[in-house]
Coordinates of C-alpha atoms in Angstrom, one line a residue:
M1 CA 16.5 -16.0 21.5
T2 CA 18.2 -12.6 21.9
Q3 CA 18.3 -9.8 19.6
S4 CA 21.3 -10.2 18.7
E5 CA 21.5 -14.1 18.0
I6 CA 18.4 -13.5 16.0
I7 CA 20.4 -10.6 13.8
A8 CA 23.0 -12.8 13.4
I9 CA 21.4 -15.5 11.9
G10 CA 19.5 -13.2 9.6
D11 CA 22.6 -11.2 8.2
R12 CA 24.4 -14.8 7.9
L13 CA 21.7 -16.8 6.3
L14 CA 19.0 -14.4 4.6
V15 CA 19.6 -13.1 0.9
P16 CA 20.6 -9.6 1.6
V17 CA 17.9 -7.8 -0.2
Y18 CA 16.8 -5.5 2.8
R19 CA 18.4 -2.7 4.8
R20 CA 17.4 -3.8 7.9
A21 CA 17.5 -1.7 11.3
P22 CA 19.0 -3.5 14.4
V23 CA 16.0 -4.5 16.0
A24 CA 14.1 -7.8 16.3
F25 CA 10.2 -7.3 16.9
T26 CA 9.0 -10.1 18.8
R27 CA 5.5 -8.9 20.0
G28 CA 3.1 -6.2 19.5
A29 CA -0.2 -4.7 20.8
G30 CA -2.0 -2.0 19.0
A31 CA 0.2 0.8 17.9
I32 CA 2.9 -0.5 20.3
L33 CA 5.9 -3.1 19.9
W34 CA 8.4 -4.5 21.9
D35 CA 11.9 -6.1 20.7
A36 CA 13.4 -9.3 21.9
E37 CA 15.3 -7.3 24.7
G38 CA 11.8 -6.0 25.8
K39 CA 12.1 -2.4 24.6
R40 CA 8.9 -0.8 24.0
Y41 CA 8.2 1.5 20.6
L42 CA 5.6 3.5 19.2
D43 CA 4.9 2.5 15.9
F44 CA 4.2 5.0 13.1
F45 CA 4.6 2.4 10.1
S46 CA 2.4 -0.5 10.6
S47 CA 5.2 -2.6 9.1
L48 CA 4.8 -0.6 5.5
A49 CA 1.1 0.1 5.9
V50 CA 0.0 -3.6 6.6
C51 CA -1.0 -3.6 10.3
N52 CA -3.7 -1.0 9.7
L53 CA -5.8 -1.9 12.8
G54 CA -2.7 -2.7 14.6
H55 CA -0.8 -5.5 16.2
G56 CA -3.0 -8.4 17.9
H57 CA -6.4 -7.1 16.8
P58 CA -8.6 -9.1 18.8
A59 CA -11.1 -9.7 16.0
V60 CA -8.6 -10.6 13.6
T61 CA -6.8 -12.5 16.2
E62 CA -10.0 -14.6 17.1
A63 CA -10.8 -15.1 13.2
I64 CA -7.5 -16.5 12.5
R65 CA -7.9 -19.2 15.7
T66 CA -11.3 -20.0 14.6
Q67 CA -10.4 -20.5 11.3
A68 CA -7.0 -22.4 11.8
E69 CA -9.2 -24.9 13.9
K70 CA -11.5 -25.8 10.9
L71 CA -9.5 -25.7 7.6
L72 CA -6.3 -23.7 6.6
H73 CA -6.5 -24.4 2.7
V74 CA -8.7 -25.8 0.1
S75 CA -7.7 -25.8 -3.4
N76 CA -8.8 -23.1 -5.7
I77 CA -10.5 -26.0 -7.7
H78 CA -13.0 -26.4 -4.8
H79 CA -15.1 -23.5 -3.2
C80 CA -14.3 -22.0 0.0
E81 CA -16.7 -20.4 2.2
P82 CA -14.5 -17.3 3.5
Q83 CA -13.4 -16.8 0.2
A84 CA -16.9 -16.4 -0.8
K85 CA -17.7 -14.0 2.2
L86 CA -14.7 -11.9 1.5
A87 CA -15.4 -11.4 -2.1
R88 CA -18.8 -10.7 -1.6
A89 CA -18.1 -8.1 1.4
L90 CA -15.8 -6.5 -0.7
C91 CA -17.9 -5.9 -4.0
E92 CA -20.4 -4.5 -1.3
N93 CA -18.4 -2.0 -0.1
C94 CA -17.0 -0.7 -3.4
C95 CA -17.9 -0.5 -7.4
A96 CA -16.4 -3.9 -8.0
Q97 CA -18.2 -7.1 -9.1
R98 CA -15.4 -9.6 -9.9
V99 CA -12.5 -10.5 -7.7
F100 CA -9.0 -12.2 -8.2
F101 CA -7.3 -13.5 -4.6
C102 CA -3.6 -13.9 -4.8
N103 CA -0.5 -13.4 -2.0
S104 CA 0.5 -9.7 -2.4
G105 CA 0.5 -6.5 -4.1
A106 CA 2.9 -7.5 -6.8
E107 CA 0.7 -10.4 -7.6
A108 CA -2.4 -8.3 -7.5
N109 CA -0.9 -5.8 -10.1
E110 CA 0.5 -8.6 -12.2
A111 CA -3.2 -9.9 -12.6
A112 CA -4.5 -6.6 -13.3
I113 CA -1.7 -6.1 -16.0
K114 CA -2.7 -9.8 -17.5
L115 CA -6.4 -8.6 -17.4
A116 CA -5.7 -5.5 -19.2
R117 CA -3.5 -7.2 -22.2
L118 CA -6.7 -10.0 -22.4
W119 CA -9.2 -7.3 -23.0
G120 CA -6.9 -5.1 -25.1
G121 CA -6.2 -8.1 -27.2
A122 CA -10.0 -8.2 -27.8
H123 CA -10.3 -4.6 -28.4
G124 CA -7.9 -3.9 -31.4
G125 CA -5.0 -6.1 -30.2
R126 CA -4.1 -3.4 -27.7
Y127 CA -1.3 -4.3 -25.3
E128 CA 0.7 -1.5 -23.8
I129 CA 0.0 0.2 -20.3
L130 CA 1.1 3.5 -19.3
T131 CA 2.5 4.0 -16.0
A132 CA 3.5 7.2 -14.1
L133 CA 7.2 8.3 -13.3
G134 CA 7.8 7.8 -9.6
S135 CA 5.4 5.0 -9.3
F136 CA 5.9 1.9 -7.5
H137 CA 3.9 -1.4 -8.8
G138 CA 6.0 -4.3 -7.5
R139 CA 8.9 -6.6 -7.8
T140 CA 7.9 -9.0 -10.5
L141 CA 9.3 -8.8 -13.5
A142 CA 6.3 -7.1 -15.2
T143 CA 5.8 -5.1 -11.9
L144 CA 9.0 -3.9 -11.6
T145 CA 8.6 -2.7 -15.1
A146 CA 5.7 -1.0 -14.7
T147 CA 7.1 0.9 -12.0
G148 CA 8.6 4.2 -12.8
Q149 CA 11.7 4.2 -11.2
E150 CA 15.2 3.4 -12.8
K151 CA 16.7 2.3 -9.6
V152 CA 14.1 -0.6 -9.4
R153 CA 14.4 -1.9 -12.7
R154 CA 18.0 -1.4 -13.2
G155 CA 20.1 -4.8 -13.5
F156 CA 17.0 -7.0 -14.5
E157 CA 17.1 -6.3 -18.2
P158 CA 16.1 -7.3 -20.8
L159 CA 12.2 -6.1 -19.5
P160 CA 9.2 -7.2 -20.8
E161 CA 7.8 -4.8 -23.7
G162 CA 4.6 -2.9 -23.4
F163 CA 5.1 -0.3 -20.7
R164 CA 5.7 3.5 -21.3
Y165 CA 5.9 6.3 -18.4
I166 CA 4.0 9.5 -18.4
P167 CA 4.2 12.2 -15.8
Y168 CA 2.2 12.0 -12.6
N169 CA -0.6 14.3 -11.9
D170 CA -0.7 15.4 -15.6
A171 CA -4.1 14.1 -17.4
T172 CA -3.0 16.0 -20.6
A173 CA 0.1 14.2 -20.7
A174 CA -1.8 10.6 -20.6
A175 CA -4.3 11.8 -23.0
R176 CA -1.2 12.9 -25.4
A177 CA 0.4 9.6 -24.6
I178 CA -2.7 7.6 -25.6
D179 CA -2.2 5.5 -28.7
P180 CA -3.9 2.5 -30.8
K181 CA -1.3 0.0 -28.7
T182 CA -2.8 1.3 -25.2
A183 CA -4.7 -0.7 -23.1
A184 CA -4.8 1.1 -20.2
V185 CA -3.5 3.7 -18.0
M186 CA -2.2 2.4 -14.6
V187 CA -1.7 4.9 -11.2
E188 CA -1.6 5.2 -7.6
P189 CA -4.1 7.5 -6.1
I190 CA -1.1 8.8 -3.9
Q191 CA 2.3 7.6 -4.6
G192 CA 4.0 5.8 -1.8
E193 CA 7.3 4.7 -2.3
G194 CA 7.9 7.6 -4.6
G195 CA 7.3 9.9 -1.6
V196 CA 4.2 10.3 -0.5
V197 CA 3.0 12.4 -3.6
V198 CA -0.2 13.7 -3.4
P199 CA -2.2 14.6 -7.0
S200 CA -4.1 17.7 -7.5
E201 CA -7.7 17.1 -6.3
G202 CA -9.2 16.8 -9.7
Y203 CA -6.3 14.5 -11.1
L204 CA -8.3 11.3 -10.9
R205 CA -11.5 12.6 -12.7
E206 CA -9.7 14.1 -15.3
L207 CA -7.7 10.8 -15.8
R208 CA -11.1 8.8 -15.8
E209 CA -12.3 11.1 -18.6
V210 CA -9.2 10.9 -20.5
C211 CA -9.7 7.0 -20.6
D212 CA -13.2 7.0 -21.0
D213 CA -12.9 9.4 -24.2
A214 CA -9.8 7.2 -25.6
G215 CA -11.8 4.0 -24.9
V216 CA -8.9 2.2 -22.6
L217 CA -9.1 1.2 -19.1
L218 CA -8.4 2.9 -16.1
I219 CA -6.1 0.9 -13.3
L220 CA -5.4 2.0 -9.7
D221 CA -3.2 0.6 -7.5
E222 CA -4.5 0.8 -4.0
V223 CA -1.8 -1.7 -2.3
Q224 CA -0.7 1.0 0.1
T225 CA -3.7 3.5 0.1
G226 CA -6.5 1.0 0.4
M227 CA -8.0 -0.4 3.7
G228 CA -8.8 2.6 5.5
R229 CA -5.4 4.4 5.0
T230 CA -6.8 7.5 3.8
G231 CA -10.1 7.8 5.8
K232 CA -12.2 6.2 3.0
L233 CA -12.2 2.1 2.7
F234 CA -10.3 2.9 -0.9
A235 CA -8.6 6.4 -1.7
H236 CA -10.3 6.4 -5.1
Q237 CA -13.6 6.9 -3.4
W238 CA -12.7 10.4 -2.5
A239 CA -12.5 11.2 -6.2
G240 CA -15.9 10.1 -6.7
I241 CA -14.8 8.0 -9.6
E242 CA -14.9 4.0 -10.6
P243 CA -11.9 2.2 -11.8
D244 CA -12.3 -0.3 -14.3
I245 CA -9.6 -2.5 -12.5
F246 CA -8.0 -1.5 -9.0
T247 CA -5.7 -3.7 -6.8
V248 CA -5.5 -4.3 -2.9
A249 CA -2.8 -6.1 -0.8
K250 CA -0.6 -5.0 2.3
A251 CA -3.7 -4.3 4.9
L252 CA -6.2 -6.5 3.4
G253 CA -5.3 -9.3 5.8
N254 CA -3.5 -6.8 8.8
G255 CA -0.5 -9.2 8.5
V256 CA -1.4 -12.2 6.8
P257 CA -0.6 -12.0 3.2
I258 CA -3.4 -11.6 0.7
G259 CA -3.9 -9.5 -1.9
A260 CA -6.8 -8.9 -4.5
M261 CA -7.7 -7.8 -7.7
L262 CA -11.1 -6.3 -8.4
S263 CA -12.7 -5.4 -11.8
K264 CA -15.9 -4.5 -13.5
D265 CA -17.9 -7.4 -14.4
E266 CA -17.2 -7.2 -17.9
I267 CA -13.7 -6.6 -17.5
G268 CA -12.9 -9.8 -15.1
R269 CA -14.9 -11.8 -17.6
Y270 CA -11.9 -11.9 -19.9
F271 CA -10.4 -14.2 -17.5
T272 CA -11.2 -17.6 -18.2
P273 CA -10.5 -21.0 -16.9
G274 CA -6.8 -21.8 -16.9
S275 CA -6.2 -18.1 -18.1
H276 CA -4.5 -17.4 -14.9
G277 CA -4.4 -18.6 -11.1
S278 CA -2.6 -18.8 -7.7
T279 CA -2.3 -21.9 -5.4
F280 CA -2.6 -20.2 -2.3
G281 CA -4.7 -17.1 -3.6
G282 CA -7.4 -16.8 -1.2
N283 CA -6.8 -19.5 1.1
A284 CA -8.9 -20.1 4.2
L285 CA -7.0 -18.6 6.4
A286 CA -6.0 -15.5 4.5
T287 CA -9.4 -14.8 3.7
A288 CA -11.0 -15.5 7.2
A289 CA -8.3 -13.0 8.6
A290 CA -9.1 -10.5 5.7
L291 CA -13.1 -10.7 6.3
A292 CA -12.6 -9.8 10.0
T293 CA -10.4 -7.1 9.1
L294 CA -12.3 -5.7 6.5
E295 CA -15.3 -6.0 8.8
V296 CA -13.6 -3.5 11.6
I297 CA -12.5 -1.1 8.7
V298 CA -16.0 -0.4 7.2
K299 CA -17.1 0.7 10.4
P300 CA -17.9 4.6 10.3
A301 CA -16.1 4.9 13.7
T302 CA -13.0 3.4 12.4
L303 CA -12.8 5.1 9.1
A304 CA -14.2 8.9 10.9
H305 CA -11.2 7.8 13.7
A306 CA -8.8 7.3 10.7
L307 CA -10.0 10.7 9.2
A308 CA -9.7 12.5 12.8
A309 CA -6.1 11.2 13.7
G310 CA -5.0 12.0 10.2
Q311 CA -6.0 15.5 10.3
H312 CA -4.5 15.8 14.0
L313 CA -1.4 14.1 13.0
M314 CA -0.8 16.7 9.8
E315 CA -1.6 19.5 12.3
R316 CA 0.9 18.7 14.5
L317 CA 3.6 18.1 11.8
K318 CA 2.8 21.3 10.4
A319 CA 3.3 23.1 13.6
M320 CA 6.4 21.3 14.4
A321 CA 8.1 22.1 11.1
A322 CA 7.0 26.0 11.3
R323 CA 9.1 25.7 14.6
P324 CA 12.6 27.8 15.0
G325 CA 15.6 25.1 14.6
I326 CA 13.2 22.6 12.5
R327 CA 11.7 24.9 9.7
D328 CA 14.9 24.9 7.8
K329 CA 15.3 21.2 7.7
V330 CA 11.6 20.8 6.8
K331 CA 10.4 21.4 2.8
D332 CA 6.7 20.3 2.9
T333 CA 4.3 18.0 4.6
R334 CA 1.7 16.2 2.7
G335 CA -0.7 13.5 2.8
L336 CA -4.0 12.2 3.2
G337 CA -5.6 10.8 6.1
L338 CA -3.1 8.5 8.2
M339 CA -0.7 8.4 5.0
I340 CA 1.4 11.4 5.6
G341 CA 5.3 12.3 4.4
M342 CA 7.7 15.3 5.6
E343 CA 9.8 16.0 3.2
L344 CA 13.3 17.5 4.6
T345 CA 16.0 19.2 3.1
E346 CA 18.6 16.6 3.4
D347 CA 18.5 12.5 3.7
G348 CA 16.4 11.5 6.5
T349 CA 18.4 8.2 7.2
K350 CA 19.8 9.7 10.5
V351 CA 16.4 11.0 11.8
V352 CA 14.7 7.7 11.3
N353 CA 17.8 6.0 12.8
E354 CA 17.6 8.3 15.8
C355 CA 14.1 8.2 16.3
L356 CA 14.3 4.2 16.5
E357 CA 16.9 4.7 19.4
R358 CA 14.6 6.5 20.9
G359 CA 11.6 4.1 20.8
L360 CA 9.5 5.7 17.5
V361 CA 9.2 3.6 14.5
I362 CA 8.9 5.9 11.0
N363 CA 10.4 5.2 7.6
C364 CA 12.3 7.2 5.0
T365 CA 11.2 6.9 1.7
A366 CA 12.7 8.7 -1.8
N367 CA 15.8 9.8 0.2
K368 CA 14.2 12.6 1.8
V369 CA 10.8 11.9 2.8
L370 CA 9.9 10.9 6.3
R371 CA 7.0 8.5 5.7
F372 CA 4.1 8.0 8.8
L373 CA 2.1 5.2 8.1
P374 CA 0.6 4.6 11.9
P375 CA -2.2 2.1 12.6
I376 CA -5.6 3.8 11.9
T377 CA -6.9 2.7 15.3
I378 CA -3.8 4.8 17.0
S379 CA -5.0 7.1 19.7
L380 CA -4.4 10.9 19.9
A381 CA -2.4 10.4 22.9
E382 CA 0.0 7.9 21.5
I383 CA 0.3 10.4 18.0
D384 CA 1.4 13.1 20.4
E385 CA 3.8 10.6 22.4
G386 CA 5.4 9.9 19.0
L387 CA 5.6 13.3 17.8
G388 CA 7.5 14.4 21.2
I389 CA 10.1 12.2 20.1
L390 CA 10.2 13.3 16.4
Q391 CA 10.9 17.0 17.7
E392 CA 13.4 16.1 20.0
V393 CA 15.3 14.6 17.2
L394 CA 14.5 17.2 14.6
S395 CA 15.6 20.1 17.0
Q396 CA 18.9 18.7 17.8

């Protein structure tokens, strides 16, 4: 099919919930994408932080092929070897002892919310969850209610009860908001959809202390920040803390849909047979792909490269932002590892569109923040090539 045919069919038949760019990608390799007409693009977006190992990674591709020849799916009424192996590998590389597998970040956060309510019900009837203004936790009714952005919730009222919003990066405000109804505080280590908002260095540690003092759970949404994106497997590891519950999805399967909610053993045990579930959650194909992905990401060389590449990208972006003809257009550049935002003084949509036309895929969130989420395996030469395009666009 031609690109125009693909776009025409999508426009005619798909529910219009996405503002799609006029391009149809048909092939990828590493940090490179090609559209249906054969045009080459540098991918600085990883399909929204999903393809952290880039496109067509050989280890993931081989794991999918091998598993597909053996078994695609087995019901969660029975045991599954790749699921067991993935659960073990995740717990060996983090502070969790229990895992629930599902299909997406929204489902992982939904599971975290339900688990917190079960725990809270057994601890004085607590049910309320505090979440941060500017946050994003998903599109289900519960997770969009948890999301601290009115535009996401608008039109879906009445919304579920049991959520209150607090300022982000303010542990004191969290402490003041906790009351006898509060079961948990739920935040992102870095707010992605909210504009790549990086909290102060001690925020997560202070929030951990607040939750401990109040006897409530700390839930971290690592859906976008996890799987090596910041230079560690999970972003909370930079703070040296252990959440009671945290969630991961997006890059867990490097493009194969899978999510996971991870918890401490004593918390996870509040889920009992029949209290929650997912038909496709953690199926054989998805967990085989995720296991291969995890095994590559946890290699010290992979994480070291992600951190070094992120430092290179940040330095180059800050140098670009200081250039004559560009400095008046850039308000701030911030991030950690390969999760970086460049906040502009005006809407960034035109920049994104012009970059796409020139062969660079980036994204704009929170209206003015250019978001850079390239594969954590991207080369420094590819970073420089992409930034050359961006500099040309911003200089116009």
